[in-house]
PDB file of C-alpha atoms and ligand atoms in Angstrom:
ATOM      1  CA  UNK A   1      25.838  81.071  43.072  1.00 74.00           C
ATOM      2  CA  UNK A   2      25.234  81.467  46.784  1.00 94.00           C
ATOM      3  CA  UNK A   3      24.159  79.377  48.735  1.00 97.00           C
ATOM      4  CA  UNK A   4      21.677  80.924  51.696  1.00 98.00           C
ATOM      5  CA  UNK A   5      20.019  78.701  54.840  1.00 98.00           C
ATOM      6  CA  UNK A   6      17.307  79.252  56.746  1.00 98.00           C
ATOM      7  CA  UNK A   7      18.089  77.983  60.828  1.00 97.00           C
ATOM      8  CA  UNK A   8      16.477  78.262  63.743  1.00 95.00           C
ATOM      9  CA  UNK A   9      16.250  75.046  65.889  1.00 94.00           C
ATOM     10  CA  UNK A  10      13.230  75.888  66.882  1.00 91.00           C
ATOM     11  CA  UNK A  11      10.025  74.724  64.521  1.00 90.00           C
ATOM     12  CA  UNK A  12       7.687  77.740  64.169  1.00 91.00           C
ATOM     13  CA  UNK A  13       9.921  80.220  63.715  1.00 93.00           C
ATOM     14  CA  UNK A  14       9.271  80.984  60.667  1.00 95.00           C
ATOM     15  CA  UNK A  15      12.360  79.535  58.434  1.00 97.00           C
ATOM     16  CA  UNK A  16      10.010  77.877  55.272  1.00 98.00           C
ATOM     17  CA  UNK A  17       8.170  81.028  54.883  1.00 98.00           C
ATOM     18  CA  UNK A  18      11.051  83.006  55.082  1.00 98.00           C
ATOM     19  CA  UNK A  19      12.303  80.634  52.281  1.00 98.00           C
ATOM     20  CA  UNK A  20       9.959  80.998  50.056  1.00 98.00           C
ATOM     21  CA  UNK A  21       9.016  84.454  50.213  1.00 98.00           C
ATOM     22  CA  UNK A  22      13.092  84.521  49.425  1.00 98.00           C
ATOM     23  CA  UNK A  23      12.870  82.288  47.082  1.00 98.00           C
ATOM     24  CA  UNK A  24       9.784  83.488  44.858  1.00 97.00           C
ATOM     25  CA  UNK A  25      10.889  87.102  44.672  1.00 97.00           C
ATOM     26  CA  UNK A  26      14.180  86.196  43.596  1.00 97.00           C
ATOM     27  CA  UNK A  27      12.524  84.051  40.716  1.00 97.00           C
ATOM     28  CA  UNK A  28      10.293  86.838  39.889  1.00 95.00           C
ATOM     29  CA  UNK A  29      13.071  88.688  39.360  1.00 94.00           C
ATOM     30  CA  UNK A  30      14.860  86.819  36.716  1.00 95.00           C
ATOM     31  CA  UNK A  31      17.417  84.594  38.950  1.00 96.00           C
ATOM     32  CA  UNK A  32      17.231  80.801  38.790  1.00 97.00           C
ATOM     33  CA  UNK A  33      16.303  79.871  42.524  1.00 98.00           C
ATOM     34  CA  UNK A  34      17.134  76.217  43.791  1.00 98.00           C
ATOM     35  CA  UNK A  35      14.875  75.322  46.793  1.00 98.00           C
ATOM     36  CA  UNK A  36      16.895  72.124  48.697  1.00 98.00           C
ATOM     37  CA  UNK A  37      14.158  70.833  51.096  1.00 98.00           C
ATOM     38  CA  UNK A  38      16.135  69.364  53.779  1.00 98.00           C
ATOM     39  CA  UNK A  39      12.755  69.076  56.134  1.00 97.00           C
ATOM     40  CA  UNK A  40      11.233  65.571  56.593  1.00 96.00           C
ATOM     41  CA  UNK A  41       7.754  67.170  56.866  1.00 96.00           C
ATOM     42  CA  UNK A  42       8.124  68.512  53.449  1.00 98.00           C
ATOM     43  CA  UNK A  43       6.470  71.813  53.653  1.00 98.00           C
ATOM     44  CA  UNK A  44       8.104  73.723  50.334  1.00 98.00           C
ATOM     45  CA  UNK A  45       7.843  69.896  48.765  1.00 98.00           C
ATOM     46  CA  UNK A  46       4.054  69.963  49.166  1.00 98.00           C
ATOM     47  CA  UNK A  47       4.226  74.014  48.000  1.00 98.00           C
ATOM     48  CA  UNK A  48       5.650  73.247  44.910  1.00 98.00           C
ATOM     49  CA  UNK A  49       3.504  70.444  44.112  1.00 98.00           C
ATOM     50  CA  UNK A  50      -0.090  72.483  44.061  1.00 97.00           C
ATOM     51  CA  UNK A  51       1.781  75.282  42.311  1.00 97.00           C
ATOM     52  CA  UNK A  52       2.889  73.246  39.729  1.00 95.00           C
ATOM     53  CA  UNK A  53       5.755  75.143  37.667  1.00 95.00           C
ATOM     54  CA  UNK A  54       6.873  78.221  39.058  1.00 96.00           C
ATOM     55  CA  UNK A  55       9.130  80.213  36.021  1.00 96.00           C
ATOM     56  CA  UNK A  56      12.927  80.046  37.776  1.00 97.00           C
ATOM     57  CA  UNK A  57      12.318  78.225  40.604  1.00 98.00           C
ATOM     58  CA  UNK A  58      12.852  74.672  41.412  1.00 98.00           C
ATOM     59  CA  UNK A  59      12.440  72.414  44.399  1.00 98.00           C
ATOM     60  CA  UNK A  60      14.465  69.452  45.490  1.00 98.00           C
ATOM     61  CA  UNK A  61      12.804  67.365  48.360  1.00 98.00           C
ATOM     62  CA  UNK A  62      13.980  64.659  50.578  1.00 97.00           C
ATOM     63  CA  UNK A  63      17.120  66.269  50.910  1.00 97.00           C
ATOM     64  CA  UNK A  64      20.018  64.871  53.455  1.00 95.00           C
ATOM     65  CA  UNK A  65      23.409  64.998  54.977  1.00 94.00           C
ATOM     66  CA  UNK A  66      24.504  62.340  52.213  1.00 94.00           C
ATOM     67  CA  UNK A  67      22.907  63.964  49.139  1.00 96.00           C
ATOM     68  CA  UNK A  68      23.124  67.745  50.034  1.00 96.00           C
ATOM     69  CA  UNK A  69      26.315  68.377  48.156  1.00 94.00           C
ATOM     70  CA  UNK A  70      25.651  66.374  45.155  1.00 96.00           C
ATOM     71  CA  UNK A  71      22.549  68.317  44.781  1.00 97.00           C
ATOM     72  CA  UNK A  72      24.704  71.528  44.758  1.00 96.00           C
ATOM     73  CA  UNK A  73      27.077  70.545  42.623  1.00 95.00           C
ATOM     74  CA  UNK A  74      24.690  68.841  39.749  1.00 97.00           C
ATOM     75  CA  UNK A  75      22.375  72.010  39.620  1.00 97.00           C
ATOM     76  CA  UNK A  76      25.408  74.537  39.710  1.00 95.00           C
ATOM     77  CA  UNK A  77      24.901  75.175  36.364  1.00 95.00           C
ATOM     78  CA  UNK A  78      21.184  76.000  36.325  1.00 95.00           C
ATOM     79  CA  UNK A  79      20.763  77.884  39.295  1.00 97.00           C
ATOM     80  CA  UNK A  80      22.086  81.971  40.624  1.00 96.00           C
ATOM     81  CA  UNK A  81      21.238  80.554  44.180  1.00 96.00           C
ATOM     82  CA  UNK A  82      20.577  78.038  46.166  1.00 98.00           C
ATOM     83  CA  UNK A  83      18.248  78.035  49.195  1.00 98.00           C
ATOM     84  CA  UNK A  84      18.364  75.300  52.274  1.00 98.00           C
ATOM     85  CA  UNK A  85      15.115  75.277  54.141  1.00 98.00           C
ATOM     86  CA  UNK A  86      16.311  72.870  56.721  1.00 97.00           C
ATOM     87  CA  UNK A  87      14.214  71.057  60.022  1.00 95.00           C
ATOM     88  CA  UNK A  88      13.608  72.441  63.255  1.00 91.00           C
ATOM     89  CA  UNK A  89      15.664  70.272  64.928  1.00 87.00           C
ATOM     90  CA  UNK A  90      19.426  70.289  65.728  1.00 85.00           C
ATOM     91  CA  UNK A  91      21.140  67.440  63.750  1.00 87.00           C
ATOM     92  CA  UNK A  92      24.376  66.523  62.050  1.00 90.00           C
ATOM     93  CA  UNK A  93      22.787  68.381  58.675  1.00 94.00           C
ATOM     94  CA  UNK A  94      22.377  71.476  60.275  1.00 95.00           C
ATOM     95  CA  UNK A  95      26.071  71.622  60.713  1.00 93.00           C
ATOM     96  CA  UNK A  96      26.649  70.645  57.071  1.00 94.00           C
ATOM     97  CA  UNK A  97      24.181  73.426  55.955  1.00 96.00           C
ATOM     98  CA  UNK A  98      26.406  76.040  57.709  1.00 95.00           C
ATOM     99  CA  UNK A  99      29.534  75.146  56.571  1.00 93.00           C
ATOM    100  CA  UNK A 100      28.330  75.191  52.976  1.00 94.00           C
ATOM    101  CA  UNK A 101      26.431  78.665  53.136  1.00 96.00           C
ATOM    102  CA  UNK A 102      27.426  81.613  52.231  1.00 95.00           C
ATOM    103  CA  UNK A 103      24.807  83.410  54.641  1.00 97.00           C
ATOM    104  CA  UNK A 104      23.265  81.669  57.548  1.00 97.00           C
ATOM    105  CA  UNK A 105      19.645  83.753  58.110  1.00 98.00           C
ATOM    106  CA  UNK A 106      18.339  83.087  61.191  1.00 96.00           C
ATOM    107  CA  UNK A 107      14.417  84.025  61.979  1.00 95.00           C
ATOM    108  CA  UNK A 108      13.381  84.803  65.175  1.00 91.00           C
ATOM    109  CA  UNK A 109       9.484  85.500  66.635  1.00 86.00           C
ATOM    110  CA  UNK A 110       8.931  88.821  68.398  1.00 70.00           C
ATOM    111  CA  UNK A 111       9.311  87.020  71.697  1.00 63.00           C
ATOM    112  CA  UNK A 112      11.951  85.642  74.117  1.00 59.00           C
ATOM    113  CA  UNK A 113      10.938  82.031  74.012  1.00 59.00           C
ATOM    114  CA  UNK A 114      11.761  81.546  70.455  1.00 64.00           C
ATOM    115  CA  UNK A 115      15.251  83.873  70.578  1.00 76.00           C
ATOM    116  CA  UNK A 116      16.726  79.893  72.479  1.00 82.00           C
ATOM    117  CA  UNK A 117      16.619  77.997  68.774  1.00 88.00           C
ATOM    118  CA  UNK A 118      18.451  81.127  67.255  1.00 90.00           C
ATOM    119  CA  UNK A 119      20.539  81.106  70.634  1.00 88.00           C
ATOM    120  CA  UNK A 120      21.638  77.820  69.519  1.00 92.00           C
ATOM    121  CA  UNK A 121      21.931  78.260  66.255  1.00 94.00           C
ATOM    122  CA  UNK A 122      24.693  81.174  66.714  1.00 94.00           C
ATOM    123  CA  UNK A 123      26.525  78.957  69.157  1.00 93.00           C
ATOM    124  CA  UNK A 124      26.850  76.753  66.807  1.00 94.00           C
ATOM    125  CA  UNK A 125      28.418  79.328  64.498  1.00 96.00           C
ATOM    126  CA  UNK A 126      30.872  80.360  67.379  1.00 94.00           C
ATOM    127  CA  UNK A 127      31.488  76.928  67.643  1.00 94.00           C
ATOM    128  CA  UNK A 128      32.441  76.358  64.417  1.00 94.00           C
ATOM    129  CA  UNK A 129      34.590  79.558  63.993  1.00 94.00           C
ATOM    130  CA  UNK A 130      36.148  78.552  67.408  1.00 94.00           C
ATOM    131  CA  UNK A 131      37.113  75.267  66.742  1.00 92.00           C
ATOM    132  CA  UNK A 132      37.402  74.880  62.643  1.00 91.00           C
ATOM    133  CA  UNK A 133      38.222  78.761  61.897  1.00 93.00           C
ATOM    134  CA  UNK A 134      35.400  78.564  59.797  1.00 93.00           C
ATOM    135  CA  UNK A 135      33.991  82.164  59.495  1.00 94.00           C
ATOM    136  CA  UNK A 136      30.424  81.682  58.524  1.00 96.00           C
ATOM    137  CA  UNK A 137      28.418  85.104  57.969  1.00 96.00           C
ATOM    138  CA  UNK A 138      24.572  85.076  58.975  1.00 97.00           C
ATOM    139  CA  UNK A 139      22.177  87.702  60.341  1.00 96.00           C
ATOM    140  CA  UNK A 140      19.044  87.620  62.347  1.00 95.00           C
ATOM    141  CA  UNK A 141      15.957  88.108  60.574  1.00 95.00           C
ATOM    142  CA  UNK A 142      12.745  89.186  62.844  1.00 92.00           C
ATOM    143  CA  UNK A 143       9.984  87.488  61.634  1.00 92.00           C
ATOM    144  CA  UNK A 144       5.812  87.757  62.551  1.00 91.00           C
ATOM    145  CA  UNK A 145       6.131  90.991  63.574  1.00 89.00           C
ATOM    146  CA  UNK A 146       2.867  93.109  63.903  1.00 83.00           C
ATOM    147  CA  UNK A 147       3.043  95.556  60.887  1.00 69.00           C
ATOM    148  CA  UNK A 148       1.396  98.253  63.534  1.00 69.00           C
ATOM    149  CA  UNK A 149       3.205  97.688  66.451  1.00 65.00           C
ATOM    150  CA  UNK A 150       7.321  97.877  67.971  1.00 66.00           C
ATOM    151  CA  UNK A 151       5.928  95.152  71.029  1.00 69.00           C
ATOM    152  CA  UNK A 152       8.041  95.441  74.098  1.00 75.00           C
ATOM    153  CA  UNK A 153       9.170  91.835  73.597  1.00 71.00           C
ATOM    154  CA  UNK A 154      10.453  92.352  69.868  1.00 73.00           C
ATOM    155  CA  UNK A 155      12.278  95.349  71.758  1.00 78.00           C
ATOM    156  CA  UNK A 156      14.117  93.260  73.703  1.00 78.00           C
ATOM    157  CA  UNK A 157      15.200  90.499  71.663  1.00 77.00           C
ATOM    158  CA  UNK A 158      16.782  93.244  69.456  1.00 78.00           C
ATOM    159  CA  UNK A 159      18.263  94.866  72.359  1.00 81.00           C
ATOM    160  CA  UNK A 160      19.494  91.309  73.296  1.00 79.00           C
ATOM    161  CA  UNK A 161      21.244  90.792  70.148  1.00 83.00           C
ATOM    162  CA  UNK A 162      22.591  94.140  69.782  1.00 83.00           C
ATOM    163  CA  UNK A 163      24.406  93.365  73.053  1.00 83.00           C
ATOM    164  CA  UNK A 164      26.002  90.487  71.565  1.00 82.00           C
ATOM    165  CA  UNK A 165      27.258  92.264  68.135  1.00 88.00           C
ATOM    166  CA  UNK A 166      24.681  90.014  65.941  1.00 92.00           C
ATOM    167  CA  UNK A 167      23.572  91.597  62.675  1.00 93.00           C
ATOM    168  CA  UNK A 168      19.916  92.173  63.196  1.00 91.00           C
ATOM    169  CA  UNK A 169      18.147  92.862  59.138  1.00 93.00           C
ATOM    170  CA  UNK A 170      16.481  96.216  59.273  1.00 90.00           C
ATOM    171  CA  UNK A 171      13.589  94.526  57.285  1.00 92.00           C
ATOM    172  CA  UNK A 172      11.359  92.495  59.463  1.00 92.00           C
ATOM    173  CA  UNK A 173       8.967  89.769  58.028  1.00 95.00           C
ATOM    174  CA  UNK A 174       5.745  90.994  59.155  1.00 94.00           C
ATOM    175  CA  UNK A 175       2.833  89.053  60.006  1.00 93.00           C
ATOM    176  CA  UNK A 176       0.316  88.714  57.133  1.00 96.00           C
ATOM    177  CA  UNK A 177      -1.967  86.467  56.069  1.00 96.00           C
ATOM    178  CA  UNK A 178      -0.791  86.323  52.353  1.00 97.00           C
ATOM    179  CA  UNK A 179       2.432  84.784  54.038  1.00 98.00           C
ATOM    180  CA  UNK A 180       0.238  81.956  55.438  1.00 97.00           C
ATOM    181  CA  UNK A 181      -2.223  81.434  52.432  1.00 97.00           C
ATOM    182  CA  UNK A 182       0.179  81.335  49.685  1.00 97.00           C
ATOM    183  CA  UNK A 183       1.045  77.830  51.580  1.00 98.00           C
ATOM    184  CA  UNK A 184      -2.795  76.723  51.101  1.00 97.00           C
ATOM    185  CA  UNK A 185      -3.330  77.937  47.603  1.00 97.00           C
ATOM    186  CA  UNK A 186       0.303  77.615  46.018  1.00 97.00           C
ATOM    187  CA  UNK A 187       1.628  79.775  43.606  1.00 96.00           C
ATOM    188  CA  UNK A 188       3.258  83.112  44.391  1.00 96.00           C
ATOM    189  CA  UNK A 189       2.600  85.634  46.555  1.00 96.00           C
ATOM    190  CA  UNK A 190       1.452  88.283  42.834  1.00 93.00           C
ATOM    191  CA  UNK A 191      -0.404  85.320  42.330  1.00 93.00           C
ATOM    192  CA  UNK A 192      -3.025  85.366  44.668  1.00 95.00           C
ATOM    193  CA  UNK A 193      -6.741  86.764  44.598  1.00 94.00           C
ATOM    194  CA  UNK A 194      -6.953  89.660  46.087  1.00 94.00           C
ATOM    195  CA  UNK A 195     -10.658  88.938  46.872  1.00 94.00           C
ATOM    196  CA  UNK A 196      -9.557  85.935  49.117  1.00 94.00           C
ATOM    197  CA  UNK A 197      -6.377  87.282  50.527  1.00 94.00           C
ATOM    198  CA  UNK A 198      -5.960  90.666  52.260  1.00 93.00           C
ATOM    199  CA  UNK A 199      -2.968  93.326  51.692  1.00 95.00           C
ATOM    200  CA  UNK A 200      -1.236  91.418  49.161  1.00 97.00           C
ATOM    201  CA  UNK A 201       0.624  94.515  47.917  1.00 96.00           C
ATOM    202  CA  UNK A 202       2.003  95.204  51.244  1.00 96.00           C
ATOM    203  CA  UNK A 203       3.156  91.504  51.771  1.00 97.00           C
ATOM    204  CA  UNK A 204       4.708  91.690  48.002  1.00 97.00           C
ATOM    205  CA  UNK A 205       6.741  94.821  49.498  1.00 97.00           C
ATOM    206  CA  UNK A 206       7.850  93.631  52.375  1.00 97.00           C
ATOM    207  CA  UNK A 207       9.185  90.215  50.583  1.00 98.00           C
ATOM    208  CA  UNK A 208      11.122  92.595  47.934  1.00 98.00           C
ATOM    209  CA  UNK A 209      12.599  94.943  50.631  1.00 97.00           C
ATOM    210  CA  UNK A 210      13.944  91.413  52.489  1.00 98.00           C
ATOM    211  CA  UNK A 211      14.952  90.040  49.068  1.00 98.00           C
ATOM    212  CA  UNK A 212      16.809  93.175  48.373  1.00 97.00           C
ATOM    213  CA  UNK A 213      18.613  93.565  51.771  1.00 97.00           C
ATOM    214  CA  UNK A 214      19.629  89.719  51.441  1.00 97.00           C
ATOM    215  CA  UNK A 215      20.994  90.035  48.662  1.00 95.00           C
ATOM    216  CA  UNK A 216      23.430  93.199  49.445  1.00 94.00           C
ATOM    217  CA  UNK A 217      24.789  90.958  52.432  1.00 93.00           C
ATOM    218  CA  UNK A 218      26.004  88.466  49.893  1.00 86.00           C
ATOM    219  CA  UNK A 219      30.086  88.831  49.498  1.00 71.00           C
ATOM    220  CA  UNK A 220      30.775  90.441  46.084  1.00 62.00           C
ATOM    221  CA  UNK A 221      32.671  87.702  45.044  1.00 53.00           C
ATOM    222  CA  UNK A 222      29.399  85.159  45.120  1.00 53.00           C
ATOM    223  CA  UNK A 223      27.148  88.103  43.491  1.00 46.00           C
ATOM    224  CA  UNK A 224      29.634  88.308  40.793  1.00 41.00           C
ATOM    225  CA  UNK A 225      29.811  84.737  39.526  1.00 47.00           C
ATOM    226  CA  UNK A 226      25.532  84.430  39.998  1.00 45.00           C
ATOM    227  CA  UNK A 227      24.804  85.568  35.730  1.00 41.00           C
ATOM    228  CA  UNK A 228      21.649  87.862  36.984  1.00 41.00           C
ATOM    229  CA  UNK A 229      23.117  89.069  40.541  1.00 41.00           C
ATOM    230  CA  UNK A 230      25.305  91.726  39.145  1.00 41.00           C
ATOM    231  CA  UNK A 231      22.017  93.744  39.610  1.00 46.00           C
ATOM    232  CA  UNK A 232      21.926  93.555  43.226  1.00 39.00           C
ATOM    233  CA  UNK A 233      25.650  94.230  43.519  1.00 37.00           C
ATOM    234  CA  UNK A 234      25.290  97.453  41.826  1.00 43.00           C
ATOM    235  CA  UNK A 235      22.346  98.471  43.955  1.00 41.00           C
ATOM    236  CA  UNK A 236      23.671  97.433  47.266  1.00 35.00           C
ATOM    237  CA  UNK A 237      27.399  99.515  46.045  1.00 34.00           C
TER     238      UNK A 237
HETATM  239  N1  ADP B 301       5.244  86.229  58.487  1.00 68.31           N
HETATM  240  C1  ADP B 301       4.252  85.380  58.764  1.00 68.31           C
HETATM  241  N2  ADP B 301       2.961  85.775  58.675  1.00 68.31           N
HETATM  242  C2  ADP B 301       1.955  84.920  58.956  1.00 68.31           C
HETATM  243  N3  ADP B 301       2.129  83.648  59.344  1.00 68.31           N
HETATM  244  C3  ADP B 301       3.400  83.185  59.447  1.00 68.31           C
HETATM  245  C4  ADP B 301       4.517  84.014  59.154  1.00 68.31           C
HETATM  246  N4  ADP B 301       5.652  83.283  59.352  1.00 68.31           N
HETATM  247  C5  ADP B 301       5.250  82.064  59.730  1.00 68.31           C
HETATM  248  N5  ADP B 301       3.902  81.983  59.801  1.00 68.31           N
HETATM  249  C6  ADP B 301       3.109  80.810  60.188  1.00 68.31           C
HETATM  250  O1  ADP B 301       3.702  80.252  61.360  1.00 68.31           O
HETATM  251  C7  ADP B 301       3.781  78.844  61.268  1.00 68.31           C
HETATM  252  C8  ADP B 301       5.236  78.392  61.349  1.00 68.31           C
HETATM  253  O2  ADP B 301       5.962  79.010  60.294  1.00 68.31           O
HETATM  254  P1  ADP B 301       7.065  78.218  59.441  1.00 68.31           P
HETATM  255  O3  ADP B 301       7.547  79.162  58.412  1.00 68.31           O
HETATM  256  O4  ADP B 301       6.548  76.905  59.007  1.00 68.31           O
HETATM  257  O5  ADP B 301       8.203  78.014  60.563  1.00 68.31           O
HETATM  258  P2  ADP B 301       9.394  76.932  60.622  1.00 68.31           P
HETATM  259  O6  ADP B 301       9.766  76.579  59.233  1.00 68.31           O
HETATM  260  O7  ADP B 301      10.503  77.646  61.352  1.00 68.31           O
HETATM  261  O8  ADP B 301       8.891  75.755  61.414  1.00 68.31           O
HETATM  262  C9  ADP B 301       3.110  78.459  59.970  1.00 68.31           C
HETATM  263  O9  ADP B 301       1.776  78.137  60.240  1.00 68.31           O
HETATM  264  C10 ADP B 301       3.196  79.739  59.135  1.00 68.31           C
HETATM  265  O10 ADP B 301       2.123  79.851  58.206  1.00 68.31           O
HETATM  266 MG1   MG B 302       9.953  74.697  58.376  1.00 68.31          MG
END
């Protein structure tokens, strides 16, 4: 049952899509996915709503430093993993989030300015290793990138991190409009018209090959006690 959160102190970086693009694949894959929205504005909160039920996947809202472990604990027995899509702020629950995850994912935009929320976010993680001995794994995730292009800026931010020993995914999150839309219509990403929304096979790729490398991060201890994430573990061996 591992639990995976989305940080970046930064709003805009692209942390709810990157959760639910997470989180849909994994439910369209047979695990039972446990969305705790820990954002005031509510984004996967009003998602869920126009979709109505989603098979596997369920969405807890209003979620806070008070209730966040209570919510783990009661749905422990109904869900292979948990996902924390949490505000773009930095706040006491941010810290809580970490110390509870068993992967910290941290997006960052093909540009400089928004590599200073996921600057923060890893000092926090030194911080917490430094002080507490907590070891707390996470990885960089590059998100909006141009499907066409390797820009000069998303060169450097890799470069930057590379410099600094911080697991950078190999899968980016590309920029596509079926990652925006699926917010306006609801549903799932296999869900959408095709007529309305553009490359929808490609966008359906590129959330399985991030699902997939996610989920062969995960220790092998957490992937053997999710019922359905034996899978992954034998793919990622
Ligand atoms: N991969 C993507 N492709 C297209 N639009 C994206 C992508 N990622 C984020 N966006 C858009 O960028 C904005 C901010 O993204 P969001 O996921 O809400 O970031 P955060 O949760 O970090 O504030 C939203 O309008 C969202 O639709
Ligand atoms: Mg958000």
């Amino acid at each position: 049952m591992p639990v995976i959160t989305f940080a970046n102190t930064k709003g805009g970086a692209g942390k709810t899509t990157a959760v639910l693009l997470l989180a849909t694949e994994l439910a369209r894959t047979g695990h039972r996915v446990t969305i705790l929205d820990a954002d005031p504005q509510l984004w996967i909160s009003h998602w869920a709503e126009l979709s109505g039920t989603v098979h596997n996947l369920s969405v807890i809202s209003h979620v806070t430093m008070a209730s966040l472990e209570t919510h783990i604990r009661e749905n422990r027995a109904n869900t292979d993993c948990f996902i924390i899509d949490l505000p773009g702020t930095k706040n006491p629950l941010l810290t809580m989030a970490l110390g509870i995850s068993d992967h910290v994912l941290i997006p960052v935009q093909g540009s400089a300015m928004d590599a200073r929320g996921a600057a923060e976010v890893l000092e926090h993680i030194e911080f917490l290793n430094r002080k507490m001995g907590m070891k707390i794994d996470h990885s960089v995730v590059l998100t909006r990138v141009n499907a066409m292009v390797n820009t000069r800026s998303l060169l450097l931010v890799k470069a930057l991190l590379a410099q600094k020993n911080v697991r950078v995914l190999d899968t980016p999150i590309a920029e596509r409009a079926a990652f925006r839309d699926i917010f306006d219509y609801g549903g799932t990403l296999a869900g959408l018209d095709c007529h309305k929304v553009s490359n929808i096979d490609k966008a359906l790729e590129n959330a399985r090959h991030f699902t997939n490398e996610v989920m062969r991060l995960m220790p092998v201890r957490v992937v053997r006690s999710g019922r359905d994430l034996k899978s992954f573990a034998r793919k990622a061996a």
